[in-house]
Coordinates of C-alpha atoms and ligand atoms in Angstrom, one line a residue:
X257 CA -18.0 -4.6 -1.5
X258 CA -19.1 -5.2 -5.2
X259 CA -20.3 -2.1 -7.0
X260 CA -23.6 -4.0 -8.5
X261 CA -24.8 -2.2 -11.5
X262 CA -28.8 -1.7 -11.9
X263 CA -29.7 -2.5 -14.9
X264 CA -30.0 0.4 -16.8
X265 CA -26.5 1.7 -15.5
X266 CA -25.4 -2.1 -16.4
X267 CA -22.9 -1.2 -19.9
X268 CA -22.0 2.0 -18.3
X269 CA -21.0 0.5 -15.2
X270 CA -19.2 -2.3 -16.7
X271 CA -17.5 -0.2 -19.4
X272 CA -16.0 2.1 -16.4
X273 CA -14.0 -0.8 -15.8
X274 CA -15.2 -1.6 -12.3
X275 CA -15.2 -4.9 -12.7
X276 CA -11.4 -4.9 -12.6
X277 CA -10.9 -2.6 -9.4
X278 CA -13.4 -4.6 -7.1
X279 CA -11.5 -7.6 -8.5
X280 CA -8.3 -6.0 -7.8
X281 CA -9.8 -5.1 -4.0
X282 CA -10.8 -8.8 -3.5
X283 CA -7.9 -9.9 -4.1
X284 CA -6.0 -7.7 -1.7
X285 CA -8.7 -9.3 0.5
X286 CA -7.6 -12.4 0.1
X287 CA -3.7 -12.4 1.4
X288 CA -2.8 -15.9 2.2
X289 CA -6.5 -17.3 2.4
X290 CA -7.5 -18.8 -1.0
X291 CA -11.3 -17.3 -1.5
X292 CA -14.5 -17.0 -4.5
X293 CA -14.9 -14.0 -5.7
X294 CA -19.0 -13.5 -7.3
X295 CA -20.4 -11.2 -9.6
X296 CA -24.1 -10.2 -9.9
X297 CA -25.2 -9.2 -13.0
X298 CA -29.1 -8.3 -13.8
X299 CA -30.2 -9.1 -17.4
X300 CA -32.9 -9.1 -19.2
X301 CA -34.8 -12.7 -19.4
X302 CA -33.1 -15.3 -21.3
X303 CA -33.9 -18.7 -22.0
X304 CA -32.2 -21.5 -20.3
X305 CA -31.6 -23.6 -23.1
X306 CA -30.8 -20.7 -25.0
X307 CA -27.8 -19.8 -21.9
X308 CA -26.6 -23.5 -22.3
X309 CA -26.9 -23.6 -26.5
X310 CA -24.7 -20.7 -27.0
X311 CA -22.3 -20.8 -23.9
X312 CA -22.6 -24.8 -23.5
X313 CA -19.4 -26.8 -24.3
X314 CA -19.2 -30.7 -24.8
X315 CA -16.0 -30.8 -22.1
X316 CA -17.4 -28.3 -19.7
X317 CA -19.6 -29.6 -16.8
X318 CA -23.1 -28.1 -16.9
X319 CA -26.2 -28.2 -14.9
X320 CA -29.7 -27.6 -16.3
X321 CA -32.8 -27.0 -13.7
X322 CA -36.1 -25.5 -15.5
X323 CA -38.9 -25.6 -12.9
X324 CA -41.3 -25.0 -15.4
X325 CA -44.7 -24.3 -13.0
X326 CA -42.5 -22.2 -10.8
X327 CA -41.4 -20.4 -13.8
X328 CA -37.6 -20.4 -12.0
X329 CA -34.6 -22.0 -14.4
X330 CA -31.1 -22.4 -13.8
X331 CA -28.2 -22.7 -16.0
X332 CA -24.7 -23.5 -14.8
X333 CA -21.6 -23.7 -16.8
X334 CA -18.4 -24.3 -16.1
X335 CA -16.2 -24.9 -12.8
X336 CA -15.0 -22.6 -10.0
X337 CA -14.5 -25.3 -7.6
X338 CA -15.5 -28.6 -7.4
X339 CA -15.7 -31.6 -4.9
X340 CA -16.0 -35.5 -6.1
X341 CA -16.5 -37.8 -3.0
X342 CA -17.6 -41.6 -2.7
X343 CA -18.7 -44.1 0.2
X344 CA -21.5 -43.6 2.9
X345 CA -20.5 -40.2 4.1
X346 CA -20.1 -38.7 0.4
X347 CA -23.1 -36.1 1.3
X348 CA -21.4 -35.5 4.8
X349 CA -18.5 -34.6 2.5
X350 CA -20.5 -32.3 0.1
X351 CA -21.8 -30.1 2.4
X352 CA -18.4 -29.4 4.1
X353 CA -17.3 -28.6 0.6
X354 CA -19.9 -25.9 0.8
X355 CA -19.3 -24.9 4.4
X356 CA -15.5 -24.6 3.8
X357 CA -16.6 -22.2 0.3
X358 CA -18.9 -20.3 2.3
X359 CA -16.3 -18.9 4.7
X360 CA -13.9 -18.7 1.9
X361 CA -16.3 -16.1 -0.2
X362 CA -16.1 -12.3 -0.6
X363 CA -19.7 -11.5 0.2
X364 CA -21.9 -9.5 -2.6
X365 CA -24.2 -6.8 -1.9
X366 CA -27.5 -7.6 0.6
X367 CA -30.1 -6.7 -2.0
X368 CA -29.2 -9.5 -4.2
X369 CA -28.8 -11.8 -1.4
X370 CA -31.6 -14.3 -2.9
X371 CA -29.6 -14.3 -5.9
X372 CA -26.6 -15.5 -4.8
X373 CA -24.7 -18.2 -5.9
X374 CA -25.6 -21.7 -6.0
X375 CA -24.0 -24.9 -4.9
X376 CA -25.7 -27.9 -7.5
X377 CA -25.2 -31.4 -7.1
X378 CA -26.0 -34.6 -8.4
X379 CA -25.0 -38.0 -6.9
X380 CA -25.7 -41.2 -8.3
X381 CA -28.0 -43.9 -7.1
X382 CA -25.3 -46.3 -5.1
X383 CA -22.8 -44.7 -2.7
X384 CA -19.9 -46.3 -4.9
X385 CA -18.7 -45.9 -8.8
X386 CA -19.0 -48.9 -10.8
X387 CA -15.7 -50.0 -13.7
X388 CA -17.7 -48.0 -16.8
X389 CA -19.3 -45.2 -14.5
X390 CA -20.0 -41.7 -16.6
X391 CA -20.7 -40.1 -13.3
X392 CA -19.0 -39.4 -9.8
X393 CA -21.0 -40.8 -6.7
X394 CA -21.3 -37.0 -5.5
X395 CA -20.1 -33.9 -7.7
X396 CA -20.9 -30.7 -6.3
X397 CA -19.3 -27.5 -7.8
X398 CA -19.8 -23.7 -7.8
X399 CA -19.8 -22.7 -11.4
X400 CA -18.0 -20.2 -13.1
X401 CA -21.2 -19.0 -14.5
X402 CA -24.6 -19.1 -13.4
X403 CA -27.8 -17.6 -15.0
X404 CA -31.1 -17.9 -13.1
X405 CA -34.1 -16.7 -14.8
X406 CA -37.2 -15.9 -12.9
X407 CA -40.2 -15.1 -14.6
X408 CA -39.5 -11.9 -16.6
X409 CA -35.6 -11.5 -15.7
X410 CA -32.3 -13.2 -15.4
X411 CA -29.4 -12.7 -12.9
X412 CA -25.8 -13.5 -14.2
X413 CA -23.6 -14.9 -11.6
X414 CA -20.2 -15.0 -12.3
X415 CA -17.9 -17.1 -9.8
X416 CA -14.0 -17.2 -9.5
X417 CA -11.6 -18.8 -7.4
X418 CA -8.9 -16.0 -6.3
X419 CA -5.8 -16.1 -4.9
X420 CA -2.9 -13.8 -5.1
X421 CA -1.3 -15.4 -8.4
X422 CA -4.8 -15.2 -10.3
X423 CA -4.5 -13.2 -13.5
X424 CA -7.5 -10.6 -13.2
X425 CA -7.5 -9.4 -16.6
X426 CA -8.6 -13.2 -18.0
X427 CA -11.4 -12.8 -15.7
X428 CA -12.4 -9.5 -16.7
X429 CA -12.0 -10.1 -20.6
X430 CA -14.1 -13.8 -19.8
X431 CA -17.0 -11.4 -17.9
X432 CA -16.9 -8.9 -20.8
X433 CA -16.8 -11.4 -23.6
X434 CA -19.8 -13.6 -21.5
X435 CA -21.9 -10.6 -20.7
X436 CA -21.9 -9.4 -24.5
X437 CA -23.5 -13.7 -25.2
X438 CA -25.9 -13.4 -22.9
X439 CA -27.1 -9.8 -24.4
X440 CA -27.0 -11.0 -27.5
X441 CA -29.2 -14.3 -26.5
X442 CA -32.5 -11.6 -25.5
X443 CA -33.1 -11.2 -28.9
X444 CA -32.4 -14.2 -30.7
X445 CA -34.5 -16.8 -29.3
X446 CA -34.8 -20.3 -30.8
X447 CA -38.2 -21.1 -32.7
X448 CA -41.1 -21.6 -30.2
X449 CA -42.0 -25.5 -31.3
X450 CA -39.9 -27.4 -32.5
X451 CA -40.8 -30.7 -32.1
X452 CA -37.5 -33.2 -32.7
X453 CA -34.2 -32.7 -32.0
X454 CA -32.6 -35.3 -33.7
X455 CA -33.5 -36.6 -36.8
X456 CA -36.4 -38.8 -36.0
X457 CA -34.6 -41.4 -37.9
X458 CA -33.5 -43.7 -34.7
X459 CA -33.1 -47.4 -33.9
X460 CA -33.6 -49.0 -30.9
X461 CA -30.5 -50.8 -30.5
X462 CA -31.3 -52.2 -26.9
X463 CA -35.2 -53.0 -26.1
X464 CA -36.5 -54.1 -23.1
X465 CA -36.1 -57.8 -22.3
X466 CA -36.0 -59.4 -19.1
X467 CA -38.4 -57.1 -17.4
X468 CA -41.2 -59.5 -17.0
X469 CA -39.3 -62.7 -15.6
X470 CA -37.5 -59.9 -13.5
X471 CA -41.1 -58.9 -11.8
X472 CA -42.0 -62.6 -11.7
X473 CA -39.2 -63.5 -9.9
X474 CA -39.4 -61.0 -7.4
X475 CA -43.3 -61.2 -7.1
X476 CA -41.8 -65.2 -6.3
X477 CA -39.4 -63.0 -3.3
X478 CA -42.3 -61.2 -2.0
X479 CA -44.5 -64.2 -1.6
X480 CA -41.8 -65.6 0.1
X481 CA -42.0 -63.0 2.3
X482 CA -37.9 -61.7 1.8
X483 CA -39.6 -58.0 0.8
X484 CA -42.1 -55.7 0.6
X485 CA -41.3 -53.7 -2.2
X486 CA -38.8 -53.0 -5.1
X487 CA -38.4 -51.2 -7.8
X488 CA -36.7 -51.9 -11.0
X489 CA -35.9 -50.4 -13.8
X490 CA -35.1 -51.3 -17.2
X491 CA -33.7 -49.7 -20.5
X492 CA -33.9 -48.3 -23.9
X493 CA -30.7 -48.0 -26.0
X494 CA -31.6 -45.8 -29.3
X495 CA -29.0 -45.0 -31.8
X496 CA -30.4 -41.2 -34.1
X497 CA -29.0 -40.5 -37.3
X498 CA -27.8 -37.3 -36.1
X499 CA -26.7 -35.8 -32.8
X500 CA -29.2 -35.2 -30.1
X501 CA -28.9 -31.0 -30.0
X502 CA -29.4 -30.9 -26.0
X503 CA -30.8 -27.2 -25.9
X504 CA -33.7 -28.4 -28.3
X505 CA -34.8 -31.8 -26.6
X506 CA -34.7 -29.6 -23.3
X507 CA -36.8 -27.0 -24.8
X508 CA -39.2 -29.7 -26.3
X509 CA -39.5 -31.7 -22.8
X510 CA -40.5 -28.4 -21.2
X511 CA -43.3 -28.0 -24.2
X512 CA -44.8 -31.6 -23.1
X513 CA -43.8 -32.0 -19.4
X514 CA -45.4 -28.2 -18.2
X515 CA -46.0 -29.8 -14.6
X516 CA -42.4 -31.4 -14.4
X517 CA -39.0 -29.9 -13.7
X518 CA -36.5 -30.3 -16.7
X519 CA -33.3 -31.0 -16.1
X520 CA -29.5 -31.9 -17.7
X521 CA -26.1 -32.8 -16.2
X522 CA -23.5 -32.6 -18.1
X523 CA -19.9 -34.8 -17.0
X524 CA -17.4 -32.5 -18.9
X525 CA -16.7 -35.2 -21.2
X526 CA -19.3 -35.1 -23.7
X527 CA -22.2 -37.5 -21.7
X528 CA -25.1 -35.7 -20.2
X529 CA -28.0 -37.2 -18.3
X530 CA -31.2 -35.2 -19.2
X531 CA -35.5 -35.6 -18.0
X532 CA -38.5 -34.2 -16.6
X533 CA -38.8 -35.3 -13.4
X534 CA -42.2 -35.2 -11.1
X535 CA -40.8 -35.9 -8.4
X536 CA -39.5 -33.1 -5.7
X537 CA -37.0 -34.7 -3.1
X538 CA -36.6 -31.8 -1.4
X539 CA -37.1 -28.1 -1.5
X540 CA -36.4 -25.6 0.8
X541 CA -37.3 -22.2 1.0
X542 CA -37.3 -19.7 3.9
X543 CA -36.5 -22.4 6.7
X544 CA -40.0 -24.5 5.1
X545 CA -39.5 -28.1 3.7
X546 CA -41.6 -29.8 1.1
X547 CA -41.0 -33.3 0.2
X548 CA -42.9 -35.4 -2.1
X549 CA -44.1 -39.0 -1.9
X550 CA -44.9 -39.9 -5.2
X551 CA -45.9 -43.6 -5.8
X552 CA -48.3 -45.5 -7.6
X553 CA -49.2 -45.2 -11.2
X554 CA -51.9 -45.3 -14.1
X555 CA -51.8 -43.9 -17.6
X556 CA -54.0 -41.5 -18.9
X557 CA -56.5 -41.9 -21.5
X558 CA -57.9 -38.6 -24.0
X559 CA -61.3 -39.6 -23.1
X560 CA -62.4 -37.7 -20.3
X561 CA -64.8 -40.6 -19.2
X562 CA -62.2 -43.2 -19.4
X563 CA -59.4 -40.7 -17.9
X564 CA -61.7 -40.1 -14.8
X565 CA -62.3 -43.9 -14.3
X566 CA -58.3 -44.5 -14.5
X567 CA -58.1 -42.5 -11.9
X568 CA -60.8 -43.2 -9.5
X569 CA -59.5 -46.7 -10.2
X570 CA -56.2 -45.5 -8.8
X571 CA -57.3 -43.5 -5.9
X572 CA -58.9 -46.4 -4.8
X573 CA -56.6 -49.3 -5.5
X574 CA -55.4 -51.1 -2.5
X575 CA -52.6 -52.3 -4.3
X576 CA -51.4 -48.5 -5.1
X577 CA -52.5 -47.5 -1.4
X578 CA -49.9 -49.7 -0.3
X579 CA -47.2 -49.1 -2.4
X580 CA -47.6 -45.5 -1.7
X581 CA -47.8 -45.6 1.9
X582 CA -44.6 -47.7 2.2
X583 CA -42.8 -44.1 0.6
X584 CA -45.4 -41.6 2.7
X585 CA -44.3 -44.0 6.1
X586 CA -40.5 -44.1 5.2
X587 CA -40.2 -40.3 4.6
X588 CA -41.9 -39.5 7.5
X589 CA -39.7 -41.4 9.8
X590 CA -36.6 -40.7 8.5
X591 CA -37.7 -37.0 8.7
X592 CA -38.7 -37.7 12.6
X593 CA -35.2 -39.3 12.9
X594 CA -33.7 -35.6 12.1
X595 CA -36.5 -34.2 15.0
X596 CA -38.5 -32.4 12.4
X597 CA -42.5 -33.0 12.5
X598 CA -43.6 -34.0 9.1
X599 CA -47.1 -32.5 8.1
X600 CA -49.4 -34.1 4.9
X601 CA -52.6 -35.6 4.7
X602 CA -53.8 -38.6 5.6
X603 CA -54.9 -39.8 2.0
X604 CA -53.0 -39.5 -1.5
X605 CA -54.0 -36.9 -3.8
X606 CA -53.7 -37.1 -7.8
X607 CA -50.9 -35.7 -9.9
X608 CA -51.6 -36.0 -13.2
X609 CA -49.4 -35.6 -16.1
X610 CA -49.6 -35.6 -19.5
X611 CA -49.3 -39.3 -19.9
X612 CA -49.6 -40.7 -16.8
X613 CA -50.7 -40.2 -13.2
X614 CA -49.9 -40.7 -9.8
X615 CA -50.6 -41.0 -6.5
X616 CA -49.1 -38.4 -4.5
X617 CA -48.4 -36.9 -0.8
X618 CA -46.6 -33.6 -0.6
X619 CA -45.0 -33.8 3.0
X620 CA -44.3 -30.4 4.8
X621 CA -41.9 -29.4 7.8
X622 CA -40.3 -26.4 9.4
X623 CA -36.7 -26.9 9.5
X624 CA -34.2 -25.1 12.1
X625 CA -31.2 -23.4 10.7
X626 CA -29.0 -26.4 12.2
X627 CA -30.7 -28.4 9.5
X628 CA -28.7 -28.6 6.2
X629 CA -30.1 -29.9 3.7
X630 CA -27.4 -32.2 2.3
X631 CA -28.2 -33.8 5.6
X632 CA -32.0 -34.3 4.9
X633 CA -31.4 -35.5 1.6
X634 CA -28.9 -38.4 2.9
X635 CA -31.7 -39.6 4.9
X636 CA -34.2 -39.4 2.0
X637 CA -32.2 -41.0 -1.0
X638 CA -33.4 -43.3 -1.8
X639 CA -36.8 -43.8 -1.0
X640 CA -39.3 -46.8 -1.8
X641 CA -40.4 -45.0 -4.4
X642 CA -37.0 -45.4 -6.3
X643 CA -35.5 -48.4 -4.2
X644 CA -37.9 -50.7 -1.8
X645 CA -38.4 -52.0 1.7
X646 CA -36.2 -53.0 2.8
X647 CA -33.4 -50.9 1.2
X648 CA -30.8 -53.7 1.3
X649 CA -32.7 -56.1 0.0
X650 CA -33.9 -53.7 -3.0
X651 CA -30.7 -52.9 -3.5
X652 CA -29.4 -56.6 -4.1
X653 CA -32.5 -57.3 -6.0
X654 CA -31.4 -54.2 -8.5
X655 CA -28.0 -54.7 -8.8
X656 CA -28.7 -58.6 -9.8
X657 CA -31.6 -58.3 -12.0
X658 CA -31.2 -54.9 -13.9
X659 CA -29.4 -54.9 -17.1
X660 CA -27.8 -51.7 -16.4
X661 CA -26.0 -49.4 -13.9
X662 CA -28.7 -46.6 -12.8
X663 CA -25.8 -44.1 -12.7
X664 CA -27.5 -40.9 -12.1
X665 CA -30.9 -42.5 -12.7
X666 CA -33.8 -42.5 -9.5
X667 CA -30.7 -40.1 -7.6
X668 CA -31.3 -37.0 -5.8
X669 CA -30.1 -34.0 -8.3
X670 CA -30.3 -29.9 -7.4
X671 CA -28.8 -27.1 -5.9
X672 CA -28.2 -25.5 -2.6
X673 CA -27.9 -21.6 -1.8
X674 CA -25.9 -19.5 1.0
X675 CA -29.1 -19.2 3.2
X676 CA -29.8 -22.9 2.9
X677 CA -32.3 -22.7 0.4
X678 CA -32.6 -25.3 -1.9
X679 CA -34.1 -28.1 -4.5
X680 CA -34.0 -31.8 -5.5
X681 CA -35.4 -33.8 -7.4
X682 CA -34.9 -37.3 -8.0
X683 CA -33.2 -38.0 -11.5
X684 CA -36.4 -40.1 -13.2
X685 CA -38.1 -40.2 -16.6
X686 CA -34.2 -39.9 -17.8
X687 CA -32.1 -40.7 -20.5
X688 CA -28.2 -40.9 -20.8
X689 CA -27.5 -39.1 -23.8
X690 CA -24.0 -39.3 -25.9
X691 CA -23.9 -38.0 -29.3
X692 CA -26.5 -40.0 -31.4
X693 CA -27.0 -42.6 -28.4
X694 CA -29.0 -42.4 -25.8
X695 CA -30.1 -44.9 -23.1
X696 CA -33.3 -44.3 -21.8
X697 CA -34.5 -45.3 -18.6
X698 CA -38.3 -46.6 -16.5
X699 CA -38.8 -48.1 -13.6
X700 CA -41.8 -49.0 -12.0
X701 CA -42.4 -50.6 -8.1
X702 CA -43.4 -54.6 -7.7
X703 CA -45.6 -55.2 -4.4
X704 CA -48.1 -57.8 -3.6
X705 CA -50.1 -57.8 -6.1
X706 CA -48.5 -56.1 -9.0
X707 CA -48.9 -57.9 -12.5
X708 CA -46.0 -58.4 -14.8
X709 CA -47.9 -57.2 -17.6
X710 CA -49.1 -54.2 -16.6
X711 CA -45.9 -52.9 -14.8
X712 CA -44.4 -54.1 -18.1
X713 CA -47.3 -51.2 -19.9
X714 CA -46.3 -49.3 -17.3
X715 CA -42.6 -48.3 -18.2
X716 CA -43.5 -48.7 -22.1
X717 CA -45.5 -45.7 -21.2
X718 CA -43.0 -44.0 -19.4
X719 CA -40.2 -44.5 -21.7
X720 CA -42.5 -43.8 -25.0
X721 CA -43.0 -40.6 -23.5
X722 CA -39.2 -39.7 -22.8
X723 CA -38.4 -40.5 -26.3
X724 CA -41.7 -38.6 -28.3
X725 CA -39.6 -35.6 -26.4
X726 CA -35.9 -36.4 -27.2
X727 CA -36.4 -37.5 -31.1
Ligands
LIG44 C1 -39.2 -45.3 -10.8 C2 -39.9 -44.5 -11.5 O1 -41.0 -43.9 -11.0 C3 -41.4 -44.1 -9.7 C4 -42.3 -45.3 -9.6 C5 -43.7 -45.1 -9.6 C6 -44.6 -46.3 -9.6 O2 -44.1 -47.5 -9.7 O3 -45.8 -46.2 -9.5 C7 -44.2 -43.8 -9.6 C8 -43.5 -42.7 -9.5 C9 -42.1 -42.8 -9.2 O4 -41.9 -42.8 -7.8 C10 -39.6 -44.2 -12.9 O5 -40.4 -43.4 -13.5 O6 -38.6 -44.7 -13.5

């Protein structure tokens, strides 16, 4: 068993050099068997972005979650082991990557149970890599080092794989010399507001173009009656003088999106797909699922008057109504399909954000413990609120009319813990960032009745507000 310092015993403890003996005992536990190893160290709070601008590398995989109205961020670094997998069982795939891990780990200490390591995952849109893809169709990896900060303290997690030719003094002199960063990190913080990241000298080198014909001609589809629904997306290529510093535009998207959950994925190889994302896919806690439909959209206006009437416009829209209940009817049936009992109300509520608003439906079940939730979120992804109805004939409509691959865009990204516990959310109001490019993306859901015009303002919106935070 791990000898878990408290905190106040924490640089005794780990000057004692106990780190190397429980090492040394795991790995007399582990005899022909291949196994983790995790240790849990309490810290004082730290800031995410801080975590990922001093320990971050450009060729290291990272993951970023900042739940911001939870007050709950993640920051992973680095690989312990990893799974890449394709095709229509690539979730199927994941999770036995985590099954297989999870009888393959020394187990820590009870107490810290909740703070165990995490699983995260992203997957792109389509099941299958296209020639110039930046991103596997599923990664899922335990990292080598994971700090979660909750409200007023962090936990360090520190996660090796260990077998009997591993060399434990590189692990303990990697814990030692990533322990002392992380102290270091409580007191300097980066300044409270700063507002750009890089120099707000950009050009667009890729506007929007097609996006109207696009909605016409699929307005033409639905008339014929070949869909309901389908949502396309469109992009924004901008070229900054100087590198976007990822730490900062994270730190400024939490400043303006307070009500959204901030995230980055970094490939390894210098890419990283970043946002602030509304929209919850799934989250699990203590055997309880919430899911969100969130569909339907107006902006929001600084006139209280005028911001009321957009949404009591909204509310009441028959045109929203519907495009919102296609997501609410989809998520409940494919819920049903797994035997839960979806719980929500019968009419949308408003979730409004700093620049726009949307109708929305938060969707509750209890879940058994035979439920996984890499299995829920394979039925989920991707909803009509990211694809259409029906799927295949969204997903034809998206792959001829938009001008790029969605990659990570509108896909399920999160984590998953040893009891199951979990979040998603789905990759939107996202940019794929690269040094000083970045290629942002919006899309917006055509039904009966929408106007090319307005969904046209409608993504404008949505991408003017992704890059007031990244430049
Ligand atoms: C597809 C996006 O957003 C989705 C589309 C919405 C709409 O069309 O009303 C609203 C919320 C999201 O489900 C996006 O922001 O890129």
């Amino acid at each position: 068993m791990p000898a878990v310092p408290h905190q106040s015993e924490f640089k005794a403890e780990f000057k004692t050099g106990n780190i190397y003996s429980f090492l040394a005992d795991c790995q007399r536990q582990t005899l022909d068997q291949p196994q983790v190893v995790s240790l849990i160290f309490p810290l004082p709070a730290i800031a995410p972005w801080a975590v990922l601008q001093a320990l971050g590398q450009r060729h290291q995989r990272h993951f970023y979650y900042d739940d911001v109205l939870r007050q709950q961020s993640v920051v992973a670094i680095d690989v312990a082991v990893e799974q890449i997998a394709q095709g229509p069982d690539r979730f199927v795939q994941a999770q036995r990557f985590i099954d297989f891990w999870l009888s393959h780990s020394i187990p820590s200490q009870p107490s810290f149970l909740s703070k165990q390591p995490r699983f995260f995952c992203s997957a792109t849109f389509f099941e299958s890599p296209t020639a110039n893809s930046q991103f596997e169709p599923i990664h899922i990896f335990l990292p080598r080092l994971q700090v979660v900060t909750e409200a007023d303290k962090s936990t360090a997690v520190f996660n090796y794989f260990l077998d009997e030719t591993t060399v434990l003094e590189q692990i303990a002199a990697d814990i030692d010399r990533t322990l002392d960063e992380l102290l270091k990190l409580e007191k300097t913080r980066l300044p409270a507001d700063r507002s750009s990241s890089a120099s707000a000298n950009y050009r667009i080198v890729k506007d929007i173009d097609t996006f109207q014909t696009t909605v016409q001609a699929i307005l033409t589809l639905i008339q014929q009656q070949l869909l309901h629904k389908a949502v396309i997306a469109d992009v924004l290529e901008v070229v900054a003088a100087t590198p976007f510093n990822l730490p900062t535009s994270l730190q400024t998207l939490r400043q303006k999106h307070p009500d959204c959950c901030i995230f980055s994925v970094g490939n390894g190889q210098g890419q990283a797909f970043v946002g602030a994302s509304p929209e919850r896919l799934l989250s699990i806690a203590d055997g309880r699922l919430r899911t969100d439909a969130l569909a339907g959209s107006a902006a929001r206006s600084d006139d209280p008057g005028e911001d009321a009437l957009l949404a009591q416009r909204l509310l009441q829209s028959k045109k929203e109504r519907y495009e919102h209940r296609l997501v609410v009817e989809f998520i409940t049936r494919q819920l049903r399909s797994l035997g839960l009992i979806p719980k929500f109300n019968a009419a949308p509520s408003l979730l409004q954000l700093s620049q726009i608003q949307h109708l929305h439906t938060p969707i509750y079940a209890y879940l058994p413990s035979t439920t996984q939730p890499l299995q829920i979120l394979d039925k989920l992804h991707p909803t009509p609120a990211v694809a259409g109805v029906p799927r295949e004939v969204a997903y034809q409509l998206i792959r001829q009319y938009e001008t790029c691959d969605r990659e990570l865009y509108a896909a399920p990204l999160g984590w998953i813990d040893a009891q199951g516990n979990s979040e998603f959310i789905v990759g939107i109001r996202s940019a794929l960032v690269d040094g000083c490019w970045a290629r942002l993306y919006a899309g917006a859901g055509i039904v009966a009745g929408s106007e090319p015009g307005r969904e046209l303002s409608e993504i404008r919106l949505k991408l003017q507000t992704l890059l007031a935070a990244l430049v």
